[in-house]
Amino acid sequence: MKVSFDDLHKAFESRVRLGIMSALAVNEELDFTALKELLEVTDGNLATHIRKLEKEGFIKSIKSFIDNKPNTRYGMSATGKKAFDDYLKVMEQIINAQKKNT
Amino acid sequence: MKEERDYIQDLAEIRSMMERSSKFLSLSGWAGIMAGIYALLGAWVAHHYLEFRPDAFLYSSPYLHRTVIVATGILISALVTAIYFSRKKAENNGEKAWNLTSRRMLLNMLVPLFSGGLLIAVLVYQGFQGLIAPMTLIFYGLALFNASNFTIKEVKYLGQTQIILGILNCWFIESGLFFWAIGFGAAHLIYGIYMYFRYER
């Protein structure tokens, strides 16, 4: 079993960040409230994780106004999609390797 | 460093999040069963008491108003029942019924439903009352087909069934109420029972 654990991107270490990426993988765009509802986390917690993912360039934000209220929607960037796919691939390898060992 | 089993857990969570965020899974089979029963009762009432027996596109019934009231009553009861059972099921799953996916599903149902409703209202006003049954079936089927993108795939088959029945009904206008009973009644019953045994037992 020679899969490098380091291949797994640090950004996906947190369950919340992994959740954000999973939700954005199947939804083109989601706004802050929708993500909050799905993940059941606090505003501050979600904002921190979003900022981290944005800094990595994995997600992009689209700001707009709905009824004069600011509304921010998030979507996955091309870089983010690639990173997420790679993460899934490495996980698959790890799990397969584990299966062979037992 | 994470353990292997953590990755399996991660995968399970990814899967669950993808499903939860894109599909409304709290639709209850009981809602379908009850809607079917209401529709069958309604068709029976319309046939026996309101003498609603359209035999041509242009058809006039002395009790048209009451027939429309009965049909609206059935629609509302079915909706209330569906909301009730969905809320109960969502609660059991520890989720909210009024969430992102249910809102999206409803929005996608509303467009065909409203266009169909308006068209039917205009047709009835023009005297094409024989078209009520096939048109409600077709547009309801389209609404279900559209909604199925945001919920379990069985809804798609239910939608297709309604559309086919509606189109067939146009050839056999005189059996409008029969097609209505099959589509809204029997099809919902079968769908509801299937859903109940497949997902809820």
Short mmCIF file of C-alpha atoms in Angstrom, two decimals:
data_model
loop_
_atom_site.label_atom_id
_atom_site.label_comp_id
_atom_site.label_asym_id
_atom_site.label_seq_id
_atom_site.Cartn_x
_atom_site.Cartn_y
_atom_site.Cartn_z
CA MET A 1 0.00 0.00 0.00
CA LYS A 2 1.87 2.95 -1.31
CA VAL A 3 -0.55 5.83 -1.34
CA SER A 4 0.77 9.06 0.01
CA PHE A 5 -1.42 10.40 2.75
CA ASP A 6 0.08 13.79 2.07
CA ASP A 7 -1.69 13.81 -1.28
CA LEU A 8 -4.84 14.57 0.59
CA HIS A 9 -5.26 18.25 0.57
CA LYS A 10 -5.12 19.98 3.93
CA ALA A 11 -8.06 22.15 2.94
CA PHE A 12 -10.36 19.14 3.15
CA GLU A 13 -9.24 18.14 6.61
CA SER A 14 -12.26 19.81 8.20
CA ARG A 15 -15.72 18.26 7.99
CA VAL A 16 -17.30 21.64 7.40
CA ARG A 17 -15.03 22.45 4.46
CA LEU A 18 -15.57 18.99 3.01
CA GLY A 19 -19.30 19.53 3.41
CA ILE A 20 -19.17 22.89 1.61
CA MET A 21 -17.25 21.35 -1.27
CA SER A 22 -19.61 18.35 -1.51
CA ALA A 23 -22.66 20.60 -1.59
CA LEU A 24 -21.11 22.86 -4.22
CA ALA A 25 -20.10 19.86 -6.30
CA VAL A 26 -23.74 19.10 -7.05
CA ASN A 27 -25.21 22.60 -6.87
CA GLU A 28 -24.05 25.25 -9.28
CA GLU A 29 -24.52 28.02 -6.74
CA LEU A 30 -25.62 28.18 -3.13
CA ASP A 31 -26.04 31.24 -0.96
CA PHE A 32 -24.74 31.66 2.57
CA THR A 33 -28.08 30.83 4.21
CA ALA A 34 -28.51 27.67 2.16
CA LEU A 35 -25.04 26.46 3.13
CA LYS A 36 -25.72 27.30 6.75
CA GLU A 37 -28.97 25.31 6.67
CA LEU A 38 -27.29 22.32 5.06
CA LEU A 39 -24.28 22.21 7.34
CA GLU A 40 -26.02 23.29 10.53
CA VAL A 41 -23.19 25.52 11.68
CA THR A 42 -23.07 29.06 13.05
CA ASP A 43 -22.57 32.13 10.86
CA GLY A 44 -19.08 32.77 12.20
CA ASN A 45 -17.98 29.18 11.82
CA LEU A 46 -19.22 28.97 8.24
CA ALA A 47 -17.68 32.34 7.33
CA THR A 48 -14.27 31.22 8.57
CA HIS A 49 -14.35 28.01 6.53
CA ILE A 50 -15.60 29.83 3.44
CA ARG A 51 -12.80 32.37 3.73
CA LYS A 52 -10.27 29.58 3.95
CA LEU A 53 -11.63 27.88 0.82
CA GLU A 54 -11.75 31.19 -1.02
CA LYS A 55 -8.13 31.84 -0.13
CA GLU A 56 -7.20 28.48 -1.64
CA GLY A 57 -9.07 29.55 -4.78
CA PHE A 58 -11.42 26.55 -4.48
CA ILE A 59 -14.63 28.51 -4.38
CA LYS A 60 -15.68 31.80 -5.85
CA SER A 61 -18.28 34.20 -4.55
CA ILE A 62 -20.86 36.07 -6.57
CA LYS A 63 -22.18 39.15 -4.82
CA SER A 64 -25.54 40.65 -5.70
CA PHE A 65 -28.46 42.46 -4.13
CA ILE A 66 -31.90 40.97 -3.54
CA ASP A 67 -34.46 43.55 -2.37
CA ASN A 68 -31.63 45.92 -1.50
CA LYS A 69 -30.11 43.33 0.80
CA PRO A 70 -26.68 42.02 -0.06
CA ASN A 71 -26.74 38.38 -1.10
CA THR A 72 -23.62 36.32 -1.64
CA ARG A 73 -23.72 33.11 -3.55
CA TYR A 74 -20.87 30.64 -3.76
CA GLY A 75 -19.82 28.30 -6.50
CA MET A 76 -16.94 25.92 -7.08
CA SER A 77 -14.03 27.18 -9.15
CA ALA A 78 -12.24 25.05 -11.72
CA THR A 79 -9.31 24.70 -9.32
CA GLY A 80 -11.70 23.65 -6.57
CA LYS A 81 -13.35 21.05 -8.75
CA LYS A 82 -10.01 19.54 -9.66
CA ALA A 83 -8.85 19.49 -6.03
CA PHE A 84 -12.12 17.87 -4.94
CA ASP A 85 -11.92 15.22 -7.67
CA ASP A 86 -8.31 14.46 -6.76
CA TYR A 87 -9.28 14.19 -3.10
CA LEU A 88 -11.98 11.67 -3.96
CA LYS A 89 -9.55 9.69 -6.10
CA VAL A 90 -6.95 9.48 -3.35
CA MET A 91 -9.60 8.46 -0.84
CA GLU A 92 -10.72 5.72 -3.17
CA GLN A 93 -7.16 4.43 -3.47
CA ILE A 94 -6.69 4.45 0.29
CA ILE A 95 -9.89 2.54 0.84
CA ASN A 96 -9.09 0.04 -1.92
CA ALA A 97 -5.61 -0.50 -0.52
CA GLN A 98 -7.12 -1.08 2.88
CA LYS A 99 -9.51 -3.66 1.42
CA LYS A 100 -6.63 -5.58 -0.16
CA ASN A 101 -4.75 -5.67 3.14
CA THR A 102 -7.54 -7.34 5.02
CA MET B 1 -2.98 11.88 10.22
CA LYS B 2 -6.40 10.39 9.67
CA GLU B 3 -7.14 6.69 9.90
CA GLU B 4 -8.55 4.72 6.98
CA ARG B 5 -11.92 4.43 8.59
CA ASP B 6 -12.05 8.22 8.80
CA TYR B 7 -11.89 8.33 5.02
CA ILE B 8 -14.75 5.89 4.72
CA GLN B 9 -16.66 8.14 7.09
CA ASP B 10 -15.66 11.14 4.94
CA LEU B 11 -16.96 9.45 1.82
CA ALA B 12 -20.25 8.64 3.50
CA GLU B 13 -20.59 12.25 4.53
CA ILE B 14 -19.77 13.54 1.05
CA ARG B 15 -22.40 11.25 -0.40
CA SER B 16 -25.01 12.25 2.13
CA MET B 17 -24.30 15.96 1.64
CA MET B 18 -24.53 15.67 -2.14
CA GLU B 19 -27.86 13.89 -1.83
CA ARG B 20 -29.30 16.14 0.87
CA SER B 21 -28.31 19.34 -0.89
CA SER B 22 -29.76 18.40 -4.26
CA LYS B 23 -32.72 16.12 -3.52
CA PHE B 24 -35.78 16.45 -1.33
CA LEU B 25 -36.05 13.06 0.33
CA SER B 26 -38.89 13.60 2.77
CA LEU B 27 -41.71 12.84 0.34
CA SER B 28 -43.96 10.36 2.03
CA GLY B 29 -45.71 7.41 0.44
CA TRP B 30 -48.73 8.09 2.64
CA ALA B 31 -49.24 11.43 0.91
CA GLY B 32 -49.57 9.59 -2.40
CA ILE B 33 -51.95 7.00 -0.95
CA MET B 34 -54.19 9.66 0.58
CA ALA B 35 -54.15 11.81 -2.58
CA GLY B 36 -55.21 8.74 -4.56
CA ILE B 37 -58.11 8.06 -2.20
CA TYR B 38 -59.29 11.69 -2.33
CA ALA B 39 -59.15 11.67 -6.13
CA LEU B 40 -61.15 8.45 -6.40
CA LEU B 41 -63.78 9.81 -4.02
CA GLY B 42 -63.88 13.07 -5.97
CA ALA B 43 -64.32 11.31 -9.30
CA TRP B 44 -67.12 9.24 -7.83
CA VAL B 45 -68.88 12.32 -6.42
CA ALA B 46 -68.50 14.17 -9.74
CA HIS B 47 -69.93 11.24 -11.65
CA HIS B 48 -72.84 10.28 -9.42
CA TYR B 49 -73.94 13.50 -7.78
CA LEU B 50 -72.75 16.22 -10.12
CA GLU B 51 -73.43 14.35 -13.35
CA PHE B 52 -70.15 15.49 -14.77
CA ARG B 53 -69.94 13.26 -17.84
CA PRO B 54 -68.16 15.15 -20.61
CA ASP B 55 -68.67 13.54 -24.03
CA ALA B 56 -67.00 16.14 -26.26
CA PHE B 57 -64.46 18.97 -26.09
CA LEU B 58 -67.33 21.44 -26.05
CA TYR B 59 -69.46 20.25 -23.22
CA SER B 60 -71.69 21.95 -20.74
CA SER B 61 -72.65 20.60 -17.36
CA PRO B 62 -75.40 22.04 -15.17
CA TYR B 63 -73.23 21.52 -12.09
CA LEU B 64 -69.93 22.73 -13.48
CA HIS B 65 -69.40 25.18 -10.63
CA ARG B 66 -69.82 22.52 -8.00
CA THR B 67 -67.55 20.17 -9.94
CA VAL B 68 -64.81 22.82 -9.97
CA ILE B 69 -65.33 23.40 -6.23
CA VAL B 70 -65.03 19.65 -5.53
CA ALA B 71 -61.86 19.43 -7.67
CA THR B 72 -60.32 22.43 -5.88
CA GLY B 73 -61.23 20.90 -2.54
CA ILE B 74 -59.47 17.67 -3.48
CA LEU B 75 -56.37 19.55 -4.61
CA ILE B 76 -56.19 21.48 -1.33
CA SER B 77 -56.78 18.37 0.83
CA ALA B 78 -54.10 16.49 -1.10
CA LEU B 79 -51.64 19.37 -0.67
CA VAL B 80 -52.34 19.74 3.06
CA THR B 81 -51.93 15.98 3.50
CA ALA B 82 -48.67 15.98 1.52
CA ILE B 83 -47.29 18.83 3.62
CA TYR B 84 -48.34 17.11 6.83
CA PHE B 85 -46.71 13.79 5.97
CA SER B 86 -43.57 15.41 4.56
CA ARG B 87 -43.13 17.43 7.73
CA LYS B 88 -43.56 14.32 9.84
CA LYS B 89 -41.08 12.38 7.76
CA ALA B 90 -38.57 15.24 7.77
CA GLU B 91 -38.91 15.50 11.54
CA ASN B 92 -38.21 11.79 11.91
CA ASN B 93 -35.07 12.25 9.81
CA GLY B 94 -34.04 15.22 11.93
CA GLU B 95 -34.45 17.65 9.07
CA LYS B 96 -36.68 20.56 8.18
CA ALA B 97 -39.36 20.05 5.54
CA TRP B 98 -39.13 23.64 4.36
CA ASN B 99 -35.55 23.59 3.17
CA LEU B 100 -33.48 24.44 0.14
CA THR B 101 -34.44 21.34 -1.83
CA SER B 102 -38.16 21.39 -1.06
CA ARG B 103 -38.31 25.07 -2.05
CA ARG B 104 -36.54 24.30 -5.31
CA MET B 105 -38.76 21.32 -6.01
CA LEU B 106 -41.93 23.36 -5.43
CA LEU B 107 -40.69 26.24 -7.56
CA ASN B 108 -40.11 23.81 -10.40
CA MET B 109 -43.60 22.39 -9.97
CA LEU B 110 -45.30 25.76 -9.85
CA VAL B 111 -44.38 26.94 -13.35
CA PRO B 112 -46.11 24.10 -15.27
CA LEU B 113 -48.94 24.01 -12.72
CA PHE B 114 -49.72 27.71 -13.07
CA SER B 115 -49.43 27.78 -16.85
CA GLY B 116 -51.70 24.73 -16.99
CA GLY B 117 -54.15 26.17 -14.50
CA LEU B 118 -54.46 29.42 -16.43
CA LEU B 119 -54.84 27.63 -19.75
CA ILE B 120 -57.55 25.37 -18.33
CA ALA B 121 -59.38 28.36 -16.83
CA VAL B 122 -59.40 30.05 -20.27
CA LEU B 123 -60.54 26.85 -22.01
CA VAL B 124 -63.36 26.34 -19.50
CA TYR B 125 -64.42 29.96 -20.00
CA GLN B 126 -64.56 29.31 -23.76
CA GLY B 127 -66.72 26.24 -23.18
CA PHE B 128 -64.10 23.52 -23.73
CA GLN B 129 -65.02 21.80 -20.51
CA GLY B 130 -64.38 18.35 -21.88
CA LEU B 131 -60.68 19.24 -21.81
CA ILE B 132 -60.48 19.70 -18.03
CA ALA B 133 -59.53 16.09 -17.26
CA PRO B 134 -56.86 15.58 -19.98
CA MET B 135 -55.35 19.04 -19.43
CA THR B 136 -55.07 18.67 -15.65
CA LEU B 137 -53.42 15.28 -16.19
CA ILE B 138 -50.92 16.60 -18.75
CA PHE B 139 -49.87 19.68 -16.81
CA TYR B 140 -49.74 17.86 -13.49
CA GLY B 141 -47.56 15.25 -15.20
CA LEU B 142 -45.25 17.95 -16.52
CA ALA B 143 -45.04 19.49 -13.05
CA LEU B 144 -44.08 16.13 -11.54
CA PHE B 145 -41.57 15.44 -14.29
CA ASN B 146 -39.93 18.80 -13.61
CA ALA B 147 -39.99 18.31 -9.85
CA SER B 148 -38.40 14.87 -10.15
CA ASN B 149 -35.02 16.49 -10.81
CA PHE B 150 -35.04 17.54 -7.19
CA THR B 151 -36.40 14.45 -5.53
CA ILE B 152 -36.55 10.66 -5.84
CA LYS B 153 -36.63 9.33 -9.40
CA GLU B 154 -39.97 7.52 -8.96
CA VAL B 155 -41.70 10.89 -9.25
CA LYS B 156 -40.50 11.02 -12.85
CA TYR B 157 -42.35 7.80 -13.71
CA LEU B 158 -45.49 9.09 -12.00
CA GLY B 159 -45.23 12.26 -14.09
CA GLN B 160 -44.77 10.33 -17.33
CA THR B 161 -47.79 8.17 -16.51
CA GLN B 162 -49.96 11.27 -16.02
CA ILE B 163 -48.79 12.83 -19.30
CA ILE B 164 -49.49 9.65 -21.29
CA LEU B 165 -52.93 9.24 -19.67
CA GLY B 166 -53.74 12.88 -20.42
CA ILE B 167 -52.85 12.55 -24.09
CA LEU B 168 -54.76 9.26 -24.44
CA ASN B 169 -57.70 10.95 -22.77
CA CYS B 170 -57.92 13.44 -25.66
CA TRP B 171 -58.91 10.55 -27.91
CA PHE B 172 -61.50 9.29 -25.49
CA ILE B 173 -63.01 12.48 -24.12
CA GLU B 174 -66.14 10.65 -23.03
CA SER B 175 -64.03 8.67 -20.54
CA GLY B 176 -62.49 11.82 -19.04
CA LEU B 177 -63.53 11.09 -15.51
CA PHE B 178 -62.29 7.53 -15.82
CA PHE B 179 -58.85 8.69 -16.95
CA TRP B 180 -58.88 11.26 -14.17
CA ALA B 181 -59.62 8.52 -11.64
CA ILE B 182 -56.84 6.32 -13.08
CA GLY B 183 -54.27 9.13 -13.17
CA PHE B 184 -54.95 11.02 -9.98
CA GLY B 185 -56.47 8.11 -8.11
CA ALA B 186 -55.01 4.74 -9.05
CA ALA B 187 -51.56 6.00 -10.15
CA HIS B 188 -51.11 7.93 -6.90
CA LEU B 189 -52.25 4.93 -4.88
CA ILE B 190 -49.82 2.56 -6.59
CA TYR B 191 -47.00 5.11 -6.34
CA GLY B 192 -47.77 5.76 -2.66
CA ILE B 193 -47.89 2.08 -1.74
CA TYR B 194 -44.66 1.41 -3.65
CA MET B 195 -42.93 4.33 -1.92
CA TYR B 196 -44.16 3.22 1.46
CA PHE B 197 -42.81 -0.29 1.05
CA ARG B 198 -39.60 0.81 -0.65
CA TYR B 199 -38.49 3.66 1.60
CA GLU B 200 -40.53 3.78 4.77
CA ARG B 201 -40.95 0.34 6.19
#
